[in-house]
Tab-separated table of C-alpha atoms and ligand atoms in Angstrom:
chain	number	residue	atom	x	y	z
A	21	MET	CA	0.037	-0.018	0.098
A	22	SER	CA	1.577	3.270	-0.951
A	23	ILE	CA	0.470	6.640	0.004
A	24	THR	CA	0.175	8.517	-3.401
A	25	GLU	CA	-1.295	12.185	-2.919
A	26	SER	CA	-1.310	13.602	0.369
A	27	ASN	CA	-0.168	16.999	2.179
A	28	SER	CA	-0.676	15.212	5.441
A	29	THR	CA	1.867	14.018	7.574
A	30	ASP	CA	0.106	11.901	10.256
A	31	HIS	CA	0.074	8.193	8.658
A	32	SER	CA	-1.625	6.647	11.609
A	33	ASN	CA	-3.980	3.521	11.326
A	34	ILE	CA	-6.858	5.366	13.283
A	35	ILE	CA	-8.824	7.468	11.238
A	36	ASP	CA	-11.972	9.256	10.945
A	37	ILE	CA	-13.523	8.428	7.652
A	38	ALA	CA	-12.405	5.678	5.357
A	39	ILE	CA	-13.429	5.565	1.826
A	40	ILE	CA	-12.986	2.229	-0.082
A	41	GLY	CA	-12.803	2.746	-3.767
A	42	GLY	CA	-11.287	5.711	-5.860
A	43	GLY	CA	-13.931	6.080	-8.534
A	44	PRO	CA	-15.983	8.953	-9.279
A	45	SER	CA	-18.303	8.189	-6.163
A	46	GLY	CA	-15.199	7.577	-3.703
A	47	MET	CA	-13.697	10.835	-4.792
A	48	ALA	CA	-16.759	12.917	-4.509
A	49	ALA	CA	-17.468	11.381	-1.363
A	50	ALA	CA	-13.847	12.226	-0.004
A	51	ILE	CA	-14.133	15.729	-1.409
A	52	SER	CA	-17.304	16.701	0.354
A	53	ALA	CA	-16.461	14.696	3.573
A	54	LYS	CA	-13.405	16.706	3.778
A	55	LYS	CA	-15.053	20.143	2.739
A	56	TYR	CA	-17.582	19.578	5.271
A	57	LEU	CA	-15.500	18.948	8.060
A	58	ARG	CA	-13.733	22.198	7.214
A	59	THR	CA	-17.159	23.968	7.520
A	60	LEU	CA	-17.431	22.460	10.966
A	61	HIS	CA	-13.736	23.545	12.053
A	62	ALA	CA	-12.883	20.065	12.401
A	63	GLY	CA	-10.431	20.082	9.190
A	64	ASN	CA	-7.738	18.104	10.867
A	65	ARG	CA	-10.084	14.974	10.973
A	66	GLN	CA	-8.531	12.171	9.007
A	67	VAL	CA	-10.409	11.374	5.408
A	68	VAL	CA	-8.519	8.277	3.639
A	69	LEU	CA	-9.324	7.217	0.552
A	70	PHE	CA	-8.386	3.589	-0.251
A	71	GLU	CA	-7.853	2.268	-4.017
A	72	ARG	CA	-6.785	-1.231	-4.785
A	73	ASN	CA	-5.444	-0.157	-7.938
A	74	ASP	CA	-2.095	1.516	-8.255
A	75	ARG	CA	-3.797	5.003	-9.160
A	76	ILE	CA	-7.255	6.212	-8.881
A	77	GLY	CA	-10.136	6.950	-11.462
A	78	LYS	CA	-9.339	4.376	-13.784
A	79	LYS	CA	-12.630	4.160	-15.172
A	80	LEU	CA	-13.205	7.457	-15.049
A	81	LEU	CA	-10.761	7.614	-17.995
A	82	MET	CA	-12.813	5.387	-19.765
A	83	THR	CA	-15.835	7.537	-19.891
A	84	GLY	CA	-17.650	8.972	-22.851
A	85	ASN	CA	-14.584	7.735	-25.158
A	86	GLY	CA	-12.266	9.425	-22.911
A	87	ARG	CA	-14.177	12.780	-23.414
A	88	CYS	CA	-16.273	12.206	-20.223
A	89	ASN	CA	-19.757	12.823	-20.217
A	90	LEU	CA	-20.042	14.121	-16.861
A	91	THR	CA	-23.355	14.583	-16.489
A	92	ASN	CA	-26.857	15.651	-18.051
A	93	LEU	CA	-28.948	18.921	-17.664
A	94	ASP	CA	-32.003	16.580	-18.291
A	95	THR	CA	-33.238	15.921	-14.593
A	96	ASP	CA	-36.040	13.417	-15.836
A	97	ARG	CA	-36.065	10.855	-13.379
A	98	MET	CA	-37.142	7.932	-15.922
A	99	HIS	CA	-33.273	8.045	-16.698
A	100	PHE	CA	-32.521	6.454	-13.492
A	101	HIS	CA	-33.518	2.695	-12.598
A	102	GLY	CA	-33.318	0.272	-10.010
A	103	SER	CA	-35.602	-2.257	-7.914
A	104	ASN	CA	-36.185	0.305	-5.152
A	105	ALA	CA	-38.353	2.988	-7.450
A	106	GLY	CA	-37.418	6.465	-6.695
A	107	PHE	CA	-34.905	5.826	-4.228
A	108	SER	CA	-32.304	8.223	-6.069
A	109	GLU	CA	-34.919	10.995	-5.884
A	110	LYS	CA	-34.091	12.973	-3.039
A	111	ILE	CA	-30.034	12.624	-3.538
A	112	LEU	CA	-30.658	14.089	-7.305
A	113	ASP	CA	-32.805	16.696	-5.968
A	114	GLN	CA	-30.204	17.731	-3.218
A	115	PHE	CA	-27.290	17.477	-6.193
A	116	PRO	CA	-28.821	18.539	-9.451
A	117	PRO	CA	-26.829	18.343	-12.278
A	118	THR	CA	-26.369	22.565	-11.840
A	119	ALA	CA	-25.028	21.712	-8.663
A	120	ILE	CA	-22.310	19.229	-9.970
A	121	ILE	CA	-21.558	21.570	-12.865
A	122	SER	CA	-20.893	24.097	-10.314
A	123	PHE	CA	-18.699	21.767	-8.241
A	124	PHE	CA	-16.604	21.063	-11.377
A	125	GLU	CA	-16.425	24.866	-12.133
A	126	GLU	CA	-15.016	25.346	-8.588
A	127	ILE	CA	-12.446	22.740	-8.768
A	128	GLY	CA	-11.491	24.362	-12.213
A	129	VAL	CA	-13.173	22.041	-14.915
A	130	VAL	CA	-14.840	24.462	-17.416
A	131	CYS	CA	-17.980	22.607	-18.895
A	132	THR	CA	-19.687	22.690	-21.824
A	133	GLU	CA	-22.824	21.342	-23.020
A	134	GLU	CA	-23.260	19.252	-26.276
A	135	GLU	CA	-26.299	17.520	-27.819
A	136	ASP	CA	-28.954	15.833	-25.505
A	137	LYS	CA	-28.328	18.321	-22.889
A	138	LYS	CA	-24.945	16.264	-22.363
A	139	ILE	CA	-22.445	17.980	-20.371
A	140	PHE	CA	-18.415	17.599	-20.968
A	141	PRO	CA	-15.352	19.054	-19.698
A	142	LEU	CA	-14.423	22.039	-22.309
A	143	SER	CA	-11.147	20.024	-22.674
A	144	LEU	CA	-13.315	17.100	-23.907
A	145	HIS	CA	-10.546	15.271	-21.949
A	146	ALA	CA	-11.587	12.627	-19.070
A	147	GLY	CA	-7.789	13.053	-18.043
A	148	SER	CA	-8.170	16.756	-17.385
A	149	VAL	CA	-11.301	15.983	-15.406
A	150	LEU	CA	-9.269	13.195	-13.091
A	151	ASP	CA	-6.432	15.591	-12.563
A	152	SER	CA	-8.591	18.518	-11.401
A	153	LEU	CA	-10.209	15.830	-8.986
A	154	ARG	CA	-6.495	14.519	-7.836
A	155	LEU	CA	-5.811	18.534	-7.054
A	156	ALA	CA	-8.975	19.065	-5.116
A	157	LEU	CA	-8.056	15.859	-3.035
A	158	ILE	CA	-4.351	17.456	-2.445
A	159	ASP	CA	-5.964	21.035	-1.519
A	160	LEU	CA	-8.232	19.553	0.976
A	161	GLU	CA	-5.291	17.128	2.405
A	162	VAL	CA	-7.265	13.803	1.843
A	163	GLN	CA	-4.857	11.227	2.099
A	164	VAL	CA	-5.130	8.858	-0.873
A	165	ARG	CA	-3.672	5.107	-0.499
A	166	THR	CA	-3.235	3.081	-3.800
A	167	GLY	CA	-2.477	-0.535	-3.862
A	168	ALA	CA	-4.854	-0.830	-0.969
A	169	LYS	CA	-7.310	-3.410	-1.296
A	170	VAL	CA	-9.862	-4.030	1.410
A	171	SER	CA	-10.314	-7.472	1.996
A	172	GLY	CA	-13.015	-7.349	4.923
A	173	ILE	CA	-14.470	-4.966	7.427
A	174	SER	CA	-15.814	-5.505	11.056
A	175	LYS	CA	-17.021	-3.673	13.599
A	176	ASP	CA	-16.628	-3.337	17.505
A	177	SER	CA	-16.896	-0.169	20.322
A	178	GLU	CA	-13.813	1.432	18.504
A	179	GLY	CA	-15.238	1.581	15.630
A	180	TYR	CA	-14.471	-0.206	11.873
A	181	THR	CA	-11.473	-2.373	11.234
A	182	LEU	CA	-10.259	-2.288	7.501
A	183	ILE	CA	-8.327	-5.436	6.961
A	184	PHE	CA	-6.378	-5.167	3.446
A	185	ALA	CA	-5.065	-7.879	1.289
A	186	ASP	CA	-1.726	-7.309	2.302
A	187	GLY	CA	-2.843	-7.692	6.263
A	188	GLN	CA	-2.485	-4.240	7.217
A	189	LYS	CA	-5.374	-2.825	9.505
A	190	PHE	CA	-6.643	0.566	9.860
A	191	ILE	CA	-9.455	1.578	12.061
A	192	ALA	CA	-12.101	4.196	11.035
A	193	LYS	CA	-15.283	5.863	12.837
A	194	ALA	CA	-17.003	5.854	9.533
A	195	VAL	CA	-16.946	4.026	6.384
A	196	ILE	CA	-18.176	4.960	3.194
A	197	VAL	CA	-18.331	1.909	0.374
A	198	ALA	CA	-17.507	3.434	-3.047
A	199	ALA	CA	-16.328	0.098	-4.364
A	200	GLY	CA	-17.976	0.209	-7.564
A	201	GLY	CA	-20.365	-2.668	-9.462
A	202	LYS	CA	-19.192	-5.136	-11.695
A	203	SER	CA	-18.884	-3.192	-15.241
A	204	ALA	CA	-15.403	-3.068	-17.262
A	205	PRO	CA	-13.850	-5.431	-14.382
A	206	SER	CA	-10.397	-4.535	-15.716
A	207	THR	CA	-10.631	-1.208	-13.910
A	208	GLY	CA	-10.932	-2.590	-10.714
A	209	SER	CA	-14.782	-2.971	-10.038
A	210	ASP	CA	-15.351	-6.614	-9.992
A	211	GLY	CA	-18.246	-7.166	-7.812
A	212	GLU	CA	-15.990	-8.182	-5.036
A	213	GLY	CA	-17.006	-4.831	-3.250
A	214	TYR	CA	-20.462	-6.377	-2.724
A	215	GLU	CA	-19.094	-8.588	-0.241
A	216	LEU	CA	-18.286	-6.049	2.316
A	217	LEU	CA	-21.451	-4.692	2.531
A	218	ARG	CA	-22.960	-7.980	2.856
A	219	THR	CA	-20.890	-8.587	5.957
A	220	PHE	CA	-23.436	-6.460	7.260
A	221	SER	CA	-26.321	-8.067	6.164
A	222	HIS	CA	-27.187	-5.788	3.193
A	223	LYS	CA	-28.874	-7.875	0.241
A	224	LEU	CA	-27.665	-8.259	-3.183
A	225	SER	CA	-29.881	-7.483	-6.030
A	226	GLN	CA	-28.758	-9.632	-9.098
A	227	PRO	CA	-26.110	-7.553	-10.650
A	228	LEU	CA	-26.749	-7.330	-14.648
A	229	PRO	CA	-24.691	-5.780	-17.486
A	230	SER	CA	-26.188	-2.774	-18.706
A	231	ILE	CA	-25.473	0.092	-21.475
A	232	VAL	CA	-24.222	-3.081	-23.214
A	233	GLN	CA	-24.427	-4.618	-26.984
A	234	LEU	CA	-27.154	-7.328	-27.504
A	235	LYS	CA	-26.823	-10.398	-29.177
A	236	THR	CA	-29.138	-11.637	-31.555
A	237	ALA	CA	-30.421	-14.753	-33.255
A	238	SER	CA	-31.251	-13.295	-36.553
A	239	GLU	CA	-29.244	-14.046	-39.787
A	240	PHE	CA	-29.692	-10.305	-40.909
A	241	CYS	CA	-27.075	-8.502	-38.921
A	242	LYS	CA	-23.715	-10.372	-39.511
A	243	PRO	CA	-23.656	-9.483	-43.397
A	244	LEU	CA	-23.933	-6.123	-42.624
A	245	SER	CA	-21.166	-6.271	-39.820
A	246	GLY	CA	-19.444	-3.053	-39.448
A	247	ASN	CA	-22.253	-0.668	-40.851
A	248	LYS	CA	-23.417	2.132	-38.717
A	249	LEU	CA	-27.231	2.844	-39.968
A	250	PHE	CA	-29.540	5.607	-38.826
A	251	GLY	CA	-32.981	4.735	-37.684
A	252	THR	CA	-35.108	3.718	-34.662
A	253	ALA	CA	-34.941	1.076	-32.388
A	254	THR	CA	-38.243	-0.234	-30.422
A	255	LEU	CA	-37.734	-2.610	-28.087
A	256	ILE	CA	-40.418	-4.868	-27.686
A	257	ILE	CA	-40.624	-7.827	-24.861
A	258	ASP	CA	-43.473	-10.545	-24.691
A	259	GLY	CA	-45.563	-8.471	-27.140
A	260	VAL	CA	-45.294	-4.967	-24.766
A	261	THR	CA	-43.462	-2.046	-26.459
A	262	ILE	CA	-40.893	-0.960	-23.824
A	263	ARG	CA	-38.947	2.145	-25.284
A	264	LYS	CA	-38.088	3.366	-28.382
A	265	GLU	CA	-34.545	5.384	-29.416
A	266	GLU	CA	-33.150	6.886	-32.262
A	267	GLY	CA	-29.955	7.390	-33.843
A	268	ASP	CA	-27.101	5.473	-35.333
A	269	ILE	CA	-27.548	1.363	-34.806
A	270	LEU	CA	-24.539	-0.766	-35.281
A	271	PHE	CA	-24.323	-4.086	-36.994
A	272	THR	CA	-21.984	-6.633	-35.640
A	273	ASP	CA	-21.048	-10.158	-36.189
A	274	TYR	CA	-23.040	-11.106	-32.810
A	275	GLY	CA	-25.644	-8.643	-33.213
A	276	LEU	CA	-26.330	-4.852	-32.506
A	277	SER	CA	-24.705	-1.753	-31.116
A	278	GLY	CA	-24.808	1.810	-31.033
A	279	PRO	CA	-26.301	4.537	-28.614
A	280	PRO	CA	-29.971	3.569	-29.161
A	281	ILE	CA	-29.442	-0.361	-28.442
A	282	LEU	CA	-27.214	0.373	-25.522
A	283	GLN	CA	-29.539	2.656	-23.921
A	284	LEU	CA	-32.353	-0.322	-24.356
A	285	SER	CA	-29.798	-3.008	-23.209
A	286	GLY	CA	-30.593	-2.893	-19.274
A	287	PHE	CA	-34.156	-3.591	-20.078
A	288	VAL	CA	-33.142	-6.639	-21.619
A	289	SER	CA	-30.917	-8.149	-19.531
A	290	ARG	CA	-33.826	-7.701	-16.792
A	291	ALA	CA	-36.024	-9.419	-18.629
A	292	LEU	CA	-33.670	-12.351	-19.495
A	293	TYR	CA	-32.809	-12.516	-15.951
A	294	GLN	CA	-36.470	-12.467	-14.588
A	295	LYS	CA	-37.501	-15.525	-16.758
A	296	SER	CA	-33.986	-17.255	-16.560
A	297	ASP	CA	-35.094	-19.998	-14.547
A	298	SER	CA	-38.085	-20.671	-16.845
A	299	THR	CA	-38.624	-23.046	-19.655
A	300	ASN	CA	-40.409	-20.210	-21.645
A	301	PRO	CA	-37.570	-17.595	-22.479
A	302	PRO	CA	-38.949	-14.124	-22.788
A	303	ASP	CA	-40.042	-12.913	-26.630
A	304	ILE	CA	-37.204	-10.024	-27.209
A	305	PHE	CA	-37.595	-8.022	-30.391
A	306	ILE	CA	-35.755	-4.987	-31.583
A	307	HIS	CA	-38.211	-3.456	-34.314
A	308	ILE	CA	-35.610	-1.207	-36.587
A	309	ASP	CA	-37.413	1.755	-38.283
A	310	PHE	CA	-34.929	2.421	-41.007
A	311	LEU	CA	-36.777	5.470	-42.497
A	312	PRO	CA	-38.289	7.267	-39.075
A	313	MET	CA	-38.621	10.554	-41.323
A	314	TYR	CA	-41.487	9.006	-43.389
A	315	SER	CA	-44.814	7.516	-42.370
A	316	SER	CA	-45.556	3.941	-43.321
A	317	GLU	CA	-47.990	5.191	-45.989
A	318	LYS	CA	-45.220	7.311	-47.610
A	319	VAL	CA	-42.801	4.397	-47.512
A	320	LEU	CA	-45.395	2.225	-49.314
A	321	SER	CA	-46.275	5.019	-52.193
A	322	MET	CA	-42.462	5.588	-52.593
A	323	LEU	CA	-41.732	1.985	-53.197
A	324	TYR	CA	-44.912	1.343	-55.669
A	325	GLU	CA	-43.551	4.976	-57.376
A	326	ARG	CA	-39.930	3.179	-57.365
A	327	ARG	CA	-41.315	-0.213	-59.050
A	328	ALA	CA	-43.046	1.732	-61.933
A	329	ALA	CA	-40.149	3.964	-62.145
A	330	PHE	CA	-37.056	1.333	-62.300
A	331	ALA	CA	-39.199	-1.572	-63.644
A	332	GLY	CA	-36.226	-2.804	-66.079
A	333	ARG	CA	-33.374	-2.422	-63.241
A	334	ARG	CA	-32.209	-5.393	-61.668
A	335	LEU	CA	-33.751	-6.234	-58.180
A	336	GLU	CA	-30.796	-5.635	-56.233
A	337	ASP	CA	-30.690	-2.233	-57.534
A	338	PHE	CA	-34.442	-1.469	-56.473
A	339	LEU	CA	-33.345	0.487	-53.290
A	340	THR	CA	-30.069	1.799	-54.655
A	341	GLY	CA	-30.093	5.623	-53.482
A	342	LEU	CA	-32.171	5.128	-50.509
A	343	PHE	CA	-30.043	2.623	-48.582
A	344	HIS	CA	-26.572	1.281	-48.192
A	345	LYS	CA	-26.176	-1.583	-51.075
A	346	ARG	CA	-25.704	-4.261	-47.874
A	347	LEU	CA	-29.051	-3.007	-46.402
A	348	SER	CA	-30.711	-3.147	-49.576
A	349	VAL	CA	-29.696	-6.857	-50.075
A	350	GLY	CA	-30.448	-7.721	-46.760
A	351	LEU	CA	-34.036	-6.229	-46.842
A	352	LEU	CA	-35.046	-7.549	-50.096
A	353	ARG	CA	-33.519	-11.384	-48.947
A	354	GLN	CA	-36.348	-11.157	-46.313
A	355	VAL	CA	-39.207	-10.566	-48.801
A	356	THR	CA	-38.338	-12.488	-51.587
A	357	GLN	CA	-36.487	-16.249	-52.933
A	358	LYS	CA	-36.351	-14.459	-56.182
A	359	SER	CA	-32.667	-13.994	-57.874
A	360	LEU	CA	-31.878	-10.549	-57.249
A	361	SER	CA	-30.718	-10.206	-60.867
A	362	ALA	CA	-34.319	-10.582	-61.658
A	363	HIS	CA	-36.220	-7.637	-62.981
A	364	VAL	CA	-37.680	-5.107	-60.224
A	365	SER	CA	-41.010	-5.366	-62.311
A	366	SER	CA	-41.258	-8.923	-61.035
A	367	LEU	CA	-41.880	-8.036	-57.442
A	368	SER	CA	-45.163	-8.868	-56.510
A	369	ASP	CA	-47.388	-6.649	-54.560
A	370	LYS	CA	-47.446	-8.673	-51.451
A	371	GLU	CA	-43.734	-8.622	-51.400
A	372	THR	CA	-43.638	-4.749	-51.960
A	373	ASP	CA	-45.917	-4.500	-48.868
A	374	TYR	CA	-44.206	-6.610	-46.985
A	375	LEU	CA	-40.636	-4.572	-47.814
A	376	ALA	CA	-42.349	-1.503	-46.976
A	377	GLN	CA	-43.450	-3.248	-43.617
A	378	ILE	CA	-39.861	-3.957	-42.624
A	379	CYS	CA	-38.536	-0.606	-43.773
A	380	LYS	CA	-40.494	0.859	-40.901
A	381	ALA	CA	-40.031	-1.975	-38.553
A	382	LEU	CA	-37.713	-5.017	-39.302
A	383	PRO	CA	-38.127	-7.403	-36.306
A	384	ILE	CA	-34.574	-8.493	-34.995
A	385	HIS	CA	-34.795	-11.352	-32.347
A	386	VAL	CA	-32.524	-10.777	-29.417
A	387	ASN	CA	-31.464	-13.837	-27.286
A	388	GLY	CA	-28.646	-12.092	-25.396
A	389	THR	CA	-26.470	-9.341	-23.845
A	390	MET	CA	-22.509	-9.140	-24.434
A	391	PRO	CA	-20.601	-9.683	-20.948
A	392	PHE	CA	-19.870	-7.372	-18.148
A	393	ALA	CA	-16.438	-6.629	-19.582
A	394	ASN	CA	-18.396	-4.772	-22.281
A	395	ALA	CA	-20.646	-2.934	-19.967
A	396	GLN	CA	-20.562	0.794	-19.144
A	397	THR	CA	-22.775	-0.048	-15.678
A	398	THR	CA	-24.590	-2.328	-13.535
A	399	ALA	CA	-28.123	-2.694	-13.285
A	400	GLY	CA	-28.649	-4.508	-9.903
A	401	GLY	CA	-26.084	-4.305	-6.890
A	402	ILE	CA	-26.668	-3.856	-3.224
A	403	ALA	CA	-30.231	-3.392	-2.353
A	404	THR	CA	-31.035	0.112	-1.342
A	405	ASP	CA	-34.188	-0.788	1.076
A	406	HIS	CA	-31.881	-0.591	4.169
A	407	PHE	CA	-30.296	2.656	3.069
A	408	ASP	CA	-31.448	6.137	3.787
A	409	ALA	CA	-32.599	7.721	0.816
A	410	CYS	CA	-30.968	11.316	2.250
A	411	THR	CA	-27.637	10.247	4.097
A	412	LEU	CA	-26.912	7.026	2.142
A	413	SER	CA	-26.229	5.790	5.836
A	414	SER	CA	-26.907	2.075	6.336
A	415	SER	CA	-29.997	1.044	8.741
A	416	TYR	CA	-28.207	-1.872	10.211
A	417	GLU	CA	-24.915	-0.476	11.331
A	418	LYS	CA	-24.079	3.471	12.413
A	419	GLY	CA	-21.346	5.152	10.574
A	420	LEU	CA	-21.480	2.960	7.383
A	421	TYR	CA	-22.348	4.331	3.747
A	422	ALA	CA	-22.719	3.361	0.234
A	423	CYS	CA	-22.582	5.327	-2.797
A	424	GLY	CA	-22.156	5.065	-6.557
A	425	GLU	CA	-22.567	2.073	-8.671
A	426	ILE	CA	-22.113	-0.487	-5.849
A	427	LEU	CA	-25.472	0.182	-5.076
A	428	ASP	CA	-28.802	-0.743	-6.967
A	429	VAL	CA	-29.171	2.361	-9.108
A	430	ASP	CA	-28.408	2.718	-12.507
A	431	GLY	CA	-28.825	5.318	-15.109
A	432	ASP	CA	-29.313	5.811	-18.917
A	433	CYS	CA	-26.304	6.475	-21.540
A	434	GLY	CA	-25.661	10.092	-21.619
A	435	GLY	CA	-24.141	11.224	-18.330
A	436	PHE	CA	-26.746	9.775	-15.923
A	437	ASN	CA	-24.403	7.131	-14.267
A	438	LEU	CA	-21.874	9.600	-13.318
A	439	GLN	CA	-24.480	12.120	-12.190
A	440	TRP	CA	-25.638	9.408	-9.844
A	441	ALA	CA	-21.908	8.744	-8.607
A	442	TRP	CA	-21.148	12.289	-8.056
A	443	ALA	CA	-24.356	13.006	-6.270
A	444	SER	CA	-24.431	9.928	-3.823
A	445	GLY	CA	-20.708	10.625	-3.406
A	446	PHE	CA	-21.650	14.326	-2.031
A	447	ALA	CA	-24.518	12.859	-0.023
A	448	ALA	CA	-22.144	10.176	1.507
A	449	GLY	CA	-19.540	12.090	2.294
A	450	GLU	CA	-21.237	14.919	3.961
A	451	SER	CA	-23.453	12.399	6.095
A	452	ALA	CA	-20.311	10.547	7.117
A	453	ALA	CA	-18.746	14.077	8.244
A	454	LYS	CA	-21.567	14.987	10.256
A	455	TYR	CA	-21.703	11.591	11.794
A	456	VAL	CA	-17.977	11.291	13.033
A	457	THR	CA	-18.210	14.789	14.543
A	458	GLN	CA	-21.179	13.925	16.776
A	459	GLU	CA	-20.532	12.891	20.203
A	460	ASN	CA	-20.555	8.864	21.316
A	461	ASN	CA	-21.000	8.111	17.480
A	462	VAL	CA	-19.607	4.694	17.873
B	3	FAD	C1	-16.392	2.534	-21.075
B	3	FAD	C2	-17.260	3.251	-20.204
B	3	FAD	C3	-17.595	4.447	-20.447
B	3	FAD	C4	-18.433	5.228	-19.516
B	3	FAD	N1	-18.765	6.617	-20.002
B	3	FAD	C5	-19.422	7.039	-19.064
B	3	FAD	C6	-20.124	8.029	-19.528
B	3	FAD	O1	-19.465	9.161	-20.236
B	3	FAD	N2	-21.182	9.071	-18.689
B	3	FAD	C7	-21.535	8.547	-17.717
B	3	FAD	O2	-22.527	9.144	-16.829
B	3	FAD	N3	-21.007	7.248	-17.070
B	3	FAD	C8	-20.130	6.492	-17.921
B	3	FAD	N4	-19.556	5.437	-17.400
B	3	FAD	C9	-20.129	4.860	-16.061
B	3	FAD	C10	-19.231	5.381	-15.026
B	3	FAD	O3	-17.955	5.041	-15.430
B	3	FAD	C11	-19.549	4.782	-13.717
B	3	FAD	O4	-20.983	4.993	-13.600
B	3	FAD	C12	-18.780	5.598	-12.727
B	3	FAD	O5	-17.661	4.988	-12.979
B	3	FAD	C13	-19.173	4.603	-11.355
B	3	FAD	O6	-18.515	5.164	-10.346
B	3	FAD	P1	-18.067	4.583	-9.022
B	3	FAD	O7	-16.995	5.399	-8.060
B	3	FAD	O8	-19.342	3.991	-8.084
B	3	FAD	O9	-17.219	3.083	-9.502
B	3	FAD	P2	-15.658	2.760	-10.176
B	3	FAD	O10	-15.735	3.962	-11.082
B	3	FAD	O11	-16.058	1.460	-10.568
B	3	FAD	O12	-15.024	2.999	-8.928
B	3	FAD	C14	-15.003	1.923	-8.062
B	3	FAD	C15	-13.265	1.835	-7.539
B	3	FAD	O13	-12.973	1.081	-6.275
B	3	FAD	C16	-12.334	0.270	-6.666
B	3	FAD	N5	-12.376	-0.672	-5.487
B	3	FAD	C17	-13.239	-1.906	-5.867
B	3	FAD	N6	-12.913	-2.534	-4.917
B	3	FAD	C18	-12.167	-2.306	-3.861
B	3	FAD	C19	-11.570	-2.746	-2.755
B	3	FAD	N7	-12.141	-4.064	-2.084
B	3	FAD	N8	-10.723	-1.825	-2.027
B	3	FAD	C20	-10.291	-0.847	-2.732
B	3	FAD	N9	-10.645	-0.279	-3.629
B	3	FAD	C21	-11.417	-1.168	-4.283
B	3	FAD	C22	-12.098	0.072	-7.909
B	3	FAD	O14	-10.697	-0.396	-8.259
B	3	FAD	C23	-12.490	1.393	-8.418
B	3	FAD	O15	-11.289	2.180	-8.810
B	3	FAD	C24	-18.936	4.369	-18.413
B	3	FAD	C25	-18.161	3.399	-17.997
B	3	FAD	C26	-17.556	2.559	-18.820
B	3	FAD	C27	-17.189	1.279	-18.536
């Protein structure tokens, strides 16, 4: 274990607040705890951030393709999910996106708004966000210990004893568990952190990959592999329309990717898990509309007009100029067995009608998701019903807190997961600071 960044000279193993996990939520918790202690004239209290990796914020560097989509100005609660509906609301009200932006401006990160209310650093560089957070931790004299994997916690009258993988021990009055979920496990959050909270009776809702690519059973995707096509994707599970998303849909060897697909993936993961024990798997379809700018009637009339205008062309050229060649061939293959060198005029009314139908809603059967290694977040996690929705304190143990992805709260793609990480980190940090400055708190 090494101390990487600190101005503090007191390296005793008895501290006030221990934060487990140097990701976004842990860094936010450390900063807010120390800031709050300073307002209480208790800035000499020790706040220590423990990170198992040799540096903090490894996953943060990957966010937004390295550009870090750090929050989103859209405050609609439909962007947040979890088994305990509404749990995240009070925290998100307390620390809305505007408060997150102000915080970043305070620590030197100038922010800019892009499409769909997404907020990025003006530098468009996740590294500059991480550097600014590191500088804030140094300014506040938060001790950062890297290479410090917490492998167990226990509690007695002195407080919490943290046991590290190398055998060292620390005693803390309060502990904030910010060890992340299971997404992108190579960054350090591989789900082992759940055990730290399970020690204190907290339950785990099945963690599932979310914001992840989908696997499909359909033959349609593979020949189009590598193509990015604009359209809408509508998720239909057991005949019920769940949600519709628009944007670039990416076709791959295994199935589908791209922003609209990633956005729908959490619902797919949950549906597959809910029926994983059943002999009746859920019927999951993505309907792709390749022409969302036109009504079904308009598409039908367009195809009939093209059939009349290009009657003598080869069938394989029927849609040339409307779609990418591979998509044209893929769609025609769905509607006719005829040779594609036959004349366009050979396409029957029935085939033309069906072609119009699948241009607007091509059903693609989904049979799985890619694994956690590909996922941007975790749906599920430590159940929130035994945490206070304002303070994030455990109802089982005084002085125990959790924040970030480790909890059963996940957000949509677009800055909502980091919004939750910052907001929940701030709430947990402030609460822990209040707790350690109270009398008789153990
Ligand atoms: C490729 C990718 C792109 C993403 N892009 C975005 C985006 O643009 N916008 C957005 O909002 N969200 C994005 N996310 C999601 C976002 O990164 C997460 O929601 C966020 O990092 C969660 O923060 P966290 O602090 O809760 O967990 P993490 O970032 O996972 O941090 C947890 C930390 O705890 C450490 N740790 C775990 N166990 C222990 C232990 N026992 N002892 C000590 N340390 C431990 C881990 O090493 C890790 O550093 C993206 C995710 C990925 C994978």
